[in-house]
Amino acid sequence: MIKNIIFDLDGTLVDSVLDIYNCVNTALKHFNLKSISIEDTRQFVGNGAKVLIKKAVNRYSNNENIEEEVCKFYIKYYEEHCTDSTKLYDGVYETLDLLYNQNINMFVITNKPNKMAVKTIEKLNILKYFKAVIGDGVYPYRKPNVNIWYSLKKDYNLLEDETVMIGDGIPDYKFANNACIKCFIVLYGITNKNILLELKNYYYLNSFKDIADYIN
């Protein structure tokens, strides 16, 4: 029986690609670097801001010497604009409300910087549903590092066979496997659908609302 659900944020609960894309390109433009495409943005997200900026900065040429400066600019700018266009995916609010009323313990674990993760969740009025929001910076490691699971398990007395991970990215899939918990992969998010299907995961979801069918 599923009692606990861990959600990814970007690409699972919220559609945030446009804000990330705009903020990355604002940072690149500030340093006179070439812009990246929306498809580049989709490919580069998932492993935290530093990895995103590293890939964006070096998309067209080697600019390693200014990666750190661009990342600092990006984070500061994104903190101010992380909810300009970001919105919940269809069915998220209603489904979270349903799960909450069924006494499911819900958590968010994301590689998005923690301050922005909390701000996004607050702005979209879903913070009340989660026991904890764990973004990049809360722990000294990110998904798919299994130590996040060990900390969460200890703090909230969770069991592997009662917990599932729901996400749209490779880090979510690897994290769930490292933690020995079931993984539900959503196919509507940021990561290319074909890449996710190649994983041959046991559970795939075409809609956020499909989650409710498995929670009984």
XYZ file of N, CA and C in Angstrom:
648
model
N 0.848 -1.208 0.000
C 0.000 0.000 0.000
C 0.875 1.246 0.000
N 0.556 2.186 -0.856
C 1.333 3.420 -0.952
C 0.867 4.422 0.108
N 1.802 4.819 0.965
C 1.505 5.802 1.996
C 2.265 7.108 1.797
N 3.345 7.047 1.007
C 4.215 8.205 0.828
C 4.559 8.407 -0.645
N 4.474 9.651 -1.095
C 4.834 9.974 -2.481
C 5.870 11.094 -2.485
N 6.952 10.854 -3.212
C 7.976 11.880 -3.423
C 7.817 12.391 -4.848
N 7.636 13.695 -4.996
C 7.469 14.294 -6.312
C 8.711 15.074 -6.721
N 9.052 14.988 -7.988
C 9.949 15.950 -8.615
C 9.127 17.221 -8.818
N 9.787 18.339 -9.131
C 9.053 19.602 -9.319
C 8.917 19.975 -10.793
N 10.012 20.424 -11.395
C 9.976 20.869 -12.796
C 9.733 19.692 -13.727
N 8.703 19.806 -14.545
C 8.389 18.737 -15.480
C 7.458 17.683 -14.911
N 7.158 17.788 -13.622
C 6.257 16.830 -12.972
C 5.050 17.539 -12.382
N 5.307 18.463 -11.473
C 4.232 19.272 -10.893
C 4.012 20.558 -11.685
N 5.114 21.170 -12.135
C 5.003 22.474 -12.789
C 5.682 22.498 -14.149
N 5.090 23.254 -15.047
C 5.664 23.524 -16.370
C 6.441 24.832 -16.263
N 7.739 24.726 -16.154
C 8.588 25.881 -15.875
C 9.597 26.172 -16.976
N 9.509 25.464 -18.086
C 10.532 25.564 -19.134
C 10.692 26.985 -19.667
N 9.584 27.675 -19.867
C 9.669 29.017 -20.457
C 10.429 29.983 -19.553
N 10.167 29.929 -18.258
C 10.891 30.805 -17.328
C 12.374 30.461 -17.280
N 12.692 29.172 -17.251
C 14.097 28.754 -17.237
C 14.785 29.219 -18.521
N 14.141 28.989 -19.636
C 14.668 29.391 -20.941
C 14.935 30.895 -20.995
N 13.975 31.687 -20.572
C 14.128 33.146 -20.612
C 15.241 33.620 -19.677
N 15.319 33.029 -18.502
C 16.313 33.463 -17.524
C 17.727 33.038 -17.909
N 17.859 31.832 -18.453
C 19.172 31.391 -18.934
C 19.666 32.311 -20.043
N 18.791 32.623 -20.984
C 19.218 33.454 -22.109
C 19.473 34.898 -21.697
N 18.783 35.373 -20.677
C 19.084 36.704 -20.142
C 20.500 36.718 -19.568
N 20.853 35.649 -18.857
C 22.202 35.545 -18.285
C 23.253 35.443 -19.388
N 22.985 34.643 -20.399
C 23.936 34.491 -21.502
C 24.133 35.817 -22.244
N 23.035 36.502 -22.494
C 23.102 37.797 -23.183
C 23.909 38.813 -22.377
N 23.750 38.803 -21.060
C 24.473 39.730 -20.193
C 25.981 39.571 -20.349
N 26.417 38.349 -20.644
C 27.848 38.081 -20.810
C 28.239 37.937 -22.286
N 27.360 38.440 -23.168
C 27.618 38.434 -24.619
C 27.867 37.037 -25.177
N 27.108 36.079 -24.666
C 27.190 34.704 -25.153
C 25.963 34.390 -25.998
N 26.080 33.399 -26.869
C 24.974 33.024 -27.740
C 23.831 32.392 -26.954
N 22.616 32.678 -27.373
C 21.427 32.116 -26.732
C 21.295 30.635 -27.054
N 20.570 29.937 -26.200
C 20.257 28.540 -26.470
C 18.779 28.429 -26.833
N 18.418 27.318 -27.441
C 17.033 27.112 -27.870
C 16.200 26.531 -26.736
N 14.899 26.510 -26.945
C 14.001 25.912 -25.960
C 14.279 24.410 -25.839
N 14.661 23.779 -26.951
C 14.996 22.354 -26.919
C 16.283 22.105 -26.156
N 17.262 23.000 -26.337
C 18.488 22.910 -25.532
C 18.135 22.973 -24.052
N 17.261 23.906 -23.719
C 16.856 24.092 -22.320
C 16.270 22.805 -21.763
N 15.397 22.171 -22.518
C 14.785 20.918 -22.080
C 15.838 19.833 -21.832
N 16.859 19.797 -22.672
C 17.896 18.780 -22.547
C 18.842 19.050 -21.381
N 19.024 20.333 -21.053
C 20.029 20.705 -20.060
C 19.523 20.705 -18.621
N 18.204 20.763 -18.409
C 17.672 20.835 -17.040
C 17.638 19.456 -16.397
N 17.538 19.446 -15.068
C 17.348 18.192 -14.354
C 18.418 17.872 -13.334
N 19.598 18.486 -13.525
C 20.708 18.170 -12.615
C 21.191 19.375 -11.826
N 20.339 20.384 -11.712
C 20.699 21.562 -10.931
C 21.172 22.727 -11.784
N 21.223 23.905 -11.157
C 21.544 25.142 -11.869
C 22.966 25.151 -12.420
N 23.919 24.628 -11.668
C 25.315 24.659 -12.122
C 25.519 23.853 -13.392
N 24.907 22.684 -13.437
C 25.018 21.841 -14.635
C 24.307 22.499 -15.810
N 23.136 23.051 -15.556
C 22.376 23.760 -16.596
C 23.205 24.879 -17.207
N 23.777 25.719 -16.365
C 24.551 26.861 -16.868
C 25.842 26.405 -17.536
N 26.479 25.396 -17.004
C 27.700 24.863 -17.624
C 27.424 24.443 -19.069
N 26.319 23.726 -19.265
C 25.970 23.254 -20.603
C 25.561 24.413 -21.517
N 24.822 25.373 -20.955
C 24.364 26.513 -21.750
C 25.526 27.404 -22.168
N 26.426 27.676 -21.237
C 27.567 28.548 -21.493
C 28.487 27.957 -22.566
N 28.614 26.636 -22.552
C 29.537 25.971 -23.476
C 28.838 25.325 -24.670
N 27.597 25.729 -24.915
C 26.837 25.145 -26.028
C 27.505 25.396 -27.370
N 28.059 26.578 -27.568
C 28.626 26.923 -28.871
C 30.129 27.118 -28.861
N 30.720 27.299 -27.700
C 32.173 27.437 -27.607
C 32.603 27.228 -26.161
N 33.897 27.111 -25.947
C 34.417 26.867 -24.610
C 34.523 28.172 -23.831
N 33.682 28.301 -22.801
C 33.676 29.518 -21.979
C 33.761 29.166 -20.496
N 34.514 28.111 -20.178
C 34.564 27.606 -18.809
C 34.998 28.660 -17.790
N 35.779 29.622 -18.235
C 36.318 30.614 -17.306
C 35.264 31.543 -16.720
N 34.089 31.600 -17.342
C 33.055 32.499 -16.813
C 31.792 31.754 -16.354
N 31.860 30.441 -16.289
C 30.698 29.648 -15.863
C 30.159 30.098 -14.505
N 31.053 30.294 -13.553
C 30.638 30.644 -12.198
C 29.943 31.996 -12.156
N 30.472 32.961 -12.895
C 29.858 34.299 -12.932
C 28.477 34.246 -13.565
N 28.362 33.511 -14.657
C 27.071 33.389 -15.334
C 26.063 32.700 -14.424
N 26.512 31.682 -13.702
C 25.616 30.950 -12.802
C 25.104 31.859 -11.690
N 25.976 32.665 -11.121
C 25.559 33.601 -10.062
C 24.522 34.584 -10.595
N 24.764 35.100 -11.802
C 23.820 36.038 -12.411
C 22.487 35.344 -12.655
N 22.544 34.130 -13.203
C 21.334 33.374 -13.513
C 20.495 33.127 -12.258
N 21.139 32.649 -11.197
C 20.412 32.332 -9.964
C 19.731 33.580 -9.396
N 20.454 34.673 -9.375
C 19.875 35.909 -8.847
C 18.695 36.370 -9.702
N 18.856 36.314 -11.009
C 17.789 36.747 -11.921
C 16.593 35.788 -11.859
N 16.893 34.499 -11.809
C 15.829 33.508 -11.784
C 15.028 33.573 -10.487
N 15.684 33.920 -9.393
C 14.966 34.087 -8.122
C 13.849 35.126 -8.257
N 14.082 36.138 -9.085
C 13.114 37.216 -9.265
C 12.065 36.892 -10.330
N 12.366 35.912 -11.184
C 11.469 35.649 -12.324
C 11.064 34.175 -12.447
N 11.219 33.395 -11.380
C 10.962 31.958 -11.482
C 9.485 31.598 -11.576
N 8.607 32.574 -11.372
C 7.173 32.267 -11.475
C 6.449 33.172 -12.480
N 7.207 33.799 -13.361
C 6.584 34.696 -14.349
C 5.569 33.954 -15.220
N 5.975 32.799 -15.739
C 5.107 32.035 -16.641
C 4.855 30.612 -16.157
N 5.525 30.209 -15.092
C 5.410 28.836 -14.598
C 3.994 28.553 -14.089
N 3.500 27.377 -14.415
C 2.131 27.012 -14.032
C 2.069 25.520 -13.694
N 1.029 25.146 -12.985
C 0.793 23.737 -12.673
C 0.358 22.999 -13.930
N 0.759 21.761 -14.046
C 0.228 20.930 -15.123
C -1.233 20.608 -14.835
N -1.949 20.235 -15.870
C -3.369 19.909 -15.734
C -3.573 18.813 -14.688
N -4.514 19.031 -13.803
C -4.902 18.025 -12.837
C -4.056 17.968 -11.579
N -3.016 18.790 -11.498
C -2.118 18.714 -10.337
C -2.829 19.127 -9.052
N -3.463 20.277 -9.065
C -4.090 20.782 -7.830
C -5.160 19.818 -7.335
N -6.017 19.383 -8.231
C -7.119 18.501 -7.837
C -6.602 17.158 -7.312
N -5.572 16.641 -7.965
C -5.032 15.345 -7.559
C -4.293 15.439 -6.229
N -3.518 16.503 -6.030
C -2.853 16.696 -4.738
C -3.881 16.802 -3.615
N -4.955 17.503 -3.887
C -6.011 17.658 -2.885
C -6.634 16.303 -2.549
N -6.857 15.502 -3.565
C -7.420 14.161 -3.372
C -6.488 13.292 -2.532
N -5.200 13.306 -2.877
C -4.215 12.498 -2.153
C -4.068 12.972 -0.706
N -4.085 14.271 -0.527
C -3.978 14.865 0.804
C -5.139 14.415 1.692
N -6.320 14.391 1.120
C -7.507 13.978 1.874
C -7.544 12.476 2.134
N -6.683 11.736 1.443
C -6.542 10.298 1.692
C -5.378 10.019 2.644
N -4.859 11.103 3.235
C -3.774 11.018 4.224
C -2.469 10.451 3.659
N -2.218 10.714 2.388
C -0.939 10.357 1.785
C 0.100 11.399 2.190
N 1.253 10.951 2.662
C 2.345 11.861 2.992
C 3.072 12.234 1.700
N 3.170 13.533 1.427
C 3.759 13.969 0.168
C 4.969 14.875 0.397
N 5.978 14.688 -0.451
C 7.226 15.424 -0.364
C 7.640 15.874 -1.763
N 8.440 16.930 -1.824
C 9.060 17.346 -3.079
C 10.567 17.244 -2.911
N 11.207 16.536 -3.825
C 12.666 16.515 -3.888
C 13.055 16.962 -5.291
N 13.756 18.083 -5.373
C 14.095 18.678 -6.656
C 15.539 19.144 -6.668
N 16.145 19.155 -7.853
C 17.494 19.698 -8.003
C 17.469 21.195 -8.294
N 16.290 21.779 -8.281
C 16.154 23.232 -8.400
C 16.649 23.872 -7.101
N 17.341 25.003 -7.170
C 17.758 25.677 -5.931
C 16.590 25.821 -4.965
N 16.810 25.527 -3.693
C 15.720 25.397 -2.734
C 14.861 26.654 -2.612
N 15.494 27.822 -2.588
C 14.751 29.066 -2.442
C 13.732 29.236 -3.556
N 14.142 28.899 -4.786
C 13.239 29.021 -5.936
C 12.160 27.957 -5.915
N 12.524 26.762 -5.454
C 11.546 25.680 -5.368
C 10.417 26.060 -4.419
N 10.776 26.542 -3.237
C 9.762 26.934 -2.247
C 8.937 28.100 -2.763
N 9.596 29.072 -3.375
C 8.880 30.239 -3.907
C 7.861 29.823 -4.965
N 8.272 28.916 -5.842
C 7.380 28.432 -6.904
C 6.178 27.718 -6.319
N 6.421 26.839 -5.376
C 5.346 26.059 -4.764
C 4.391 26.953 -3.977
N 4.939 27.935 -3.296
C 4.091 28.892 -2.563
C 3.229 29.693 -3.524
N 3.840 30.202 -4.593
C 3.128 31.046 -5.557
C 1.965 30.293 -6.202
N 2.143 28.994 -6.397
C 1.111 28.187 -7.061
C 0.146 27.536 -6.070
N 0.267 27.945 -4.794
C -0.700 27.559 -3.750
C -0.802 26.058 -3.492
N 0.352 25.366 -3.527
C 0.313 23.931 -3.229
C 1.253 23.552 -2.073
N 1.857 24.529 -1.415
C 2.800 24.240 -0.340
C 2.147 23.446 0.793
N 0.884 23.721 1.057
C 0.182 23.086 2.186
C 0.096 21.571 2.070
N 0.283 21.048 0.858
C 0.125 19.615 0.655
C 1.366 18.803 1.026
N 2.496 19.469 1.211
C 3.756 18.738 1.356
C 4.316 18.771 2.773
N 4.794 17.609 3.207
C 5.458 17.502 4.501
C 6.800 18.232 4.477
N 7.455 18.197 3.321
C 8.750 18.860 3.185
C 9.041 19.143 1.721
N 9.739 20.234 1.484
C 10.243 20.579 0.150
C 11.764 20.610 0.260
N 12.401 19.732 -0.483
C 13.853 19.601 -0.403
C 14.452 19.951 -1.759
N 14.978 21.160 -1.854
C 15.627 21.606 -3.074
C 17.131 21.571 -2.935
N 17.822 21.922 -4.011
C 19.279 21.943 -4.002
C 19.764 22.947 -2.957
N 20.647 22.492 -2.076
C 21.164 23.355 -1.027
C 20.732 22.924 0.354
N 19.635 22.161 0.439
C 19.183 21.664 1.742
C 20.162 20.613 2.257
N 20.547 19.704 1.380
C 21.562 18.703 1.690
C 22.787 18.952 0.790
N 23.934 18.405 1.155
C 25.138 18.592 0.337
C 25.201 17.637 -0.850
N 24.046 17.167 -1.321
C 23.999 16.274 -2.467
C 22.650 16.428 -3.158
N 22.589 15.961 -4.393
C 21.379 16.105 -5.215
C 20.968 14.737 -5.766
N 19.740 14.674 -6.265
C 19.330 13.459 -6.980
C 20.321 13.199 -8.117
N 20.717 11.966 -8.335
C 20.145 10.724 -7.791
C 20.847 10.175 -6.549
N 21.546 11.013 -5.800
C 22.266 10.556 -4.607
C 21.294 9.957 -3.587
N 21.531 8.731 -3.214
C 20.610 7.997 -2.335
C 20.609 8.541 -0.904
N 21.615 9.337 -0.530
C 21.654 9.880 0.826
C 20.456 10.783 1.130
N 19.866 11.369 0.095
C 18.651 12.157 0.301
C 17.543 11.258 0.842
N 17.435 10.075 0.265
C 16.421 9.126 0.725
C 16.684 8.686 2.160
N 17.925 8.402 2.478
C 18.240 7.963 3.834
C 17.865 9.031 4.859
N 18.115 10.295 4.527
C 17.763 11.388 5.439
C 16.255 11.515 5.583
N 15.557 11.458 4.460
C 14.095 11.570 4.474
C 13.469 10.395 5.226
N 13.974 9.221 4.951
C 13.474 8.005 5.600
C 13.609 8.096 7.119
N 14.751 8.574 7.571
C 15.003 8.699 9.003
C 14.122 9.772 9.641
N 14.017 10.932 8.985
C 13.276 12.050 9.559
C 11.771 11.808 9.629
N 11.246 11.013 8.680
C 9.788 10.841 8.616
C 9.344 9.379 8.773
N 10.259 8.521 9.193
C 9.929 7.109 9.448
C 9.266 6.440 8.244
N 9.898 6.570 7.081
C 9.344 6.005 5.858
C 9.878 4.605 5.597
N 9.095 3.830 4.865
C 9.504 2.497 4.447
C 9.529 2.420 2.933
N 10.483 1.675 2.397
C 10.624 1.583 0.942
C 9.371 1.047 0.255
N 8.776 0.008 0.811
C 7.640 -0.611 0.124
C 6.337 0.181 0.260
N 6.376 1.286 0.992
C 5.206 2.155 1.122
C 5.409 3.500 0.407
N 6.538 3.636 -0.302
C 6.920 4.926 -0.879
C 7.168 4.810 -2.374
N 6.753 5.820 -3.127
C 7.028 5.864 -4.565
C 7.613 7.231 -4.928
N 8.374 7.234 -6.021
C 8.918 8.463 -6.597
C 8.185 8.744 -7.890
N 7.784 10.006 -8.092
C 7.127 10.395 -9.339
C 7.920 11.538 -9.955
N 8.417 11.315 -11.174
C 9.214 12.346 -11.830
C 9.258 12.168 -13.327
N 9.904 13.125 -13.985
C 9.953 13.099 -15.451
C 11.373 12.979 -15.985
N 12.352 12.760 -15.098
C 13.736 12.799 -15.550
C 14.550 11.576 -15.187
N 15.710 11.457 -15.820
C 16.633 10.370 -15.535
C 17.095 10.406 -14.070
N 17.401 11.598 -13.501
C 17.794 11.627 -12.084
C 16.725 11.055 -11.152
N 15.444 11.256 -11.492
C 14.354 10.712 -10.679
C 14.343 9.187 -10.743
N 14.519 8.674 -11.947
C 14.540 7.226 -12.171
C 15.711 6.589 -11.428
N 16.886 7.194 -11.544
C 18.074 6.644 -10.878
C 17.960 6.762 -9.362
N 17.408 7.876 -8.898
C 17.224 8.070 -7.454
C 16.317 6.979 -6.883
N 15.204 6.731 -7.555
C 14.266 5.709 -7.089
C 14.918 4.334 -7.062
N 15.681 4.036 -8.094
C 16.369 2.746 -8.142
C 17.418 2.636 -7.050
N 18.146 3.708 -6.807
C 19.159 3.708 -5.746
C 18.520 3.514 -4.372
N 17.312 4.077 -4.218
C 16.607 3.994 -2.934
C 15.759 2.730 -2.800
N 15.691 1.949 -3.885
C 14.879 0.716 -3.892
C 13.398 1.013 -3.655
N 12.911 2.079 -4.299
C 11.485 2.395 -4.247
C 10.927 2.415 -5.674
N 9.639 2.210 -5.797
C 9.011 2.222 -7.120
C 9.083 3.617 -7.731
N 9.188 3.647 -9.044
C 9.241 4.930 -9.752
C 8.122 5.009 -10.778
N 7.367 6.081 -10.726
C 6.351 6.386 -11.736
C 6.916 7.510 -12.592
N 7.097 7.256 -13.867
C 7.649 8.265 -14.773
C 6.523 8.911 -15.558
N 6.459 10.241 -15.507
C 5.451 10.959 -16.272
C 6.019 11.281 -17.657
N 5.177 11.167 -18.663
C 5.623 11.342 -20.053
C 5.256 12.696 -20.640
N 4.613 13.557 -19.842
C 4.166 14.856 -20.353
C 5.140 15.979 -20.013
N 6.229 15.661 -19.319
C 7.096 16.704 -18.769
C 8.179 17.227 -19.687
N 9.316 17.569 -19.097
C 10.401 18.227 -19.827
C 11.234 17.240 -20.632
N 11.553 16.098 -20.046
C 12.425 15.131 -20.710
C 11.728 14.495 -21.905
N 12.485 14.310 -22.978
C 11.953 13.699 -24.202
C 11.316 12.345 -23.899
N 10.107 12.171 -24.378
C 9.322 10.968 -24.110
C 10.048 9.699 -24.554
N 10.705 9.743 -25.697
C 11.384 8.557 -26.218
C 12.552 8.128 -25.342
N 13.246 9.100 -24.765
C 14.350 8.797 -23.852
C 13.821 8.068 -22.620
N 12.678 8.512 -22.124
C 12.082 7.894 -20.939
C 11.571 6.484 -21.233
N 10.998 6.299 -22.397
C 10.481 4.975 -22.758
C 11.608 3.965 -22.936
N 12.772 4.442 -23.323
C 13.932 3.555 -23.481
C 14.378 2.944 -22.150
N 13.990 3.574 -21.045
C 14.343 3.046 -19.725
C 13.603 1.747 -19.418
N 12.498 1.530 -20.136
C 11.662 0.346 -19.908
C 11.240 0.238 -18.433
N 10.866 1.376 -17.879
C 10.365 1.414 -16.504
C 9.013 0.698 -16.437
N 8.674 0.199 -15.271
C 7.432 -0.565 -15.139
C 6.198 0.327 -15.158
N 6.317 1.556 -14.593
C 5.158 2.438 -14.491
C 5.389 3.739 -15.275
N 4.474 4.038 -16.175
C 4.487 5.306 -16.907
C 3.119 5.975 -16.772
N 3.136 7.302 -16.674
C 1.894 8.061 -16.548
C 1.801 9.086 -17.673
N 0.672 9.113 -18.356
C 0.460 10.086 -19.418
C -0.156 11.380 -18.907
N -0.717 11.323 -17.717
C -1.373 12.477 -17.113
C -1.139 12.439 -15.611
N -1.032 13.602 -14.986
C -0.839 13.651 -13.530
C -2.020 12.999 -12.817
N -3.184 13.141 -13.396
C -4.384 12.584 -12.765
C -4.360 11.067 -12.692
N -3.527 10.428 -13.537
C -3.436 8.966 -13.534
C -2.891 8.423 -12.219
N -2.199 9.282 -11.467
C -1.624 8.850 -10.187
C -2.694 8.272 -9.270
N -3.846 8.912 -9.267
C -4.930 8.501 -8.355
C -5.351 7.042 -8.577
N -5.170 6.523 -9.782
C -5.560 5.145 -10.075
C -4.705 4.112 -9.347
N -3.505 4.528 -8.937
C -2.579 3.595 -8.294
C -2.573 3.705 -6.773
N -3.188 4.756 -6.251
C -3.142 5.010 -4.802
C -4.412 4.477 -4.154
N -4.388 3.242 -3.794
C -5.540 2.608 -3.134
C -5.058 1.605 -2.090
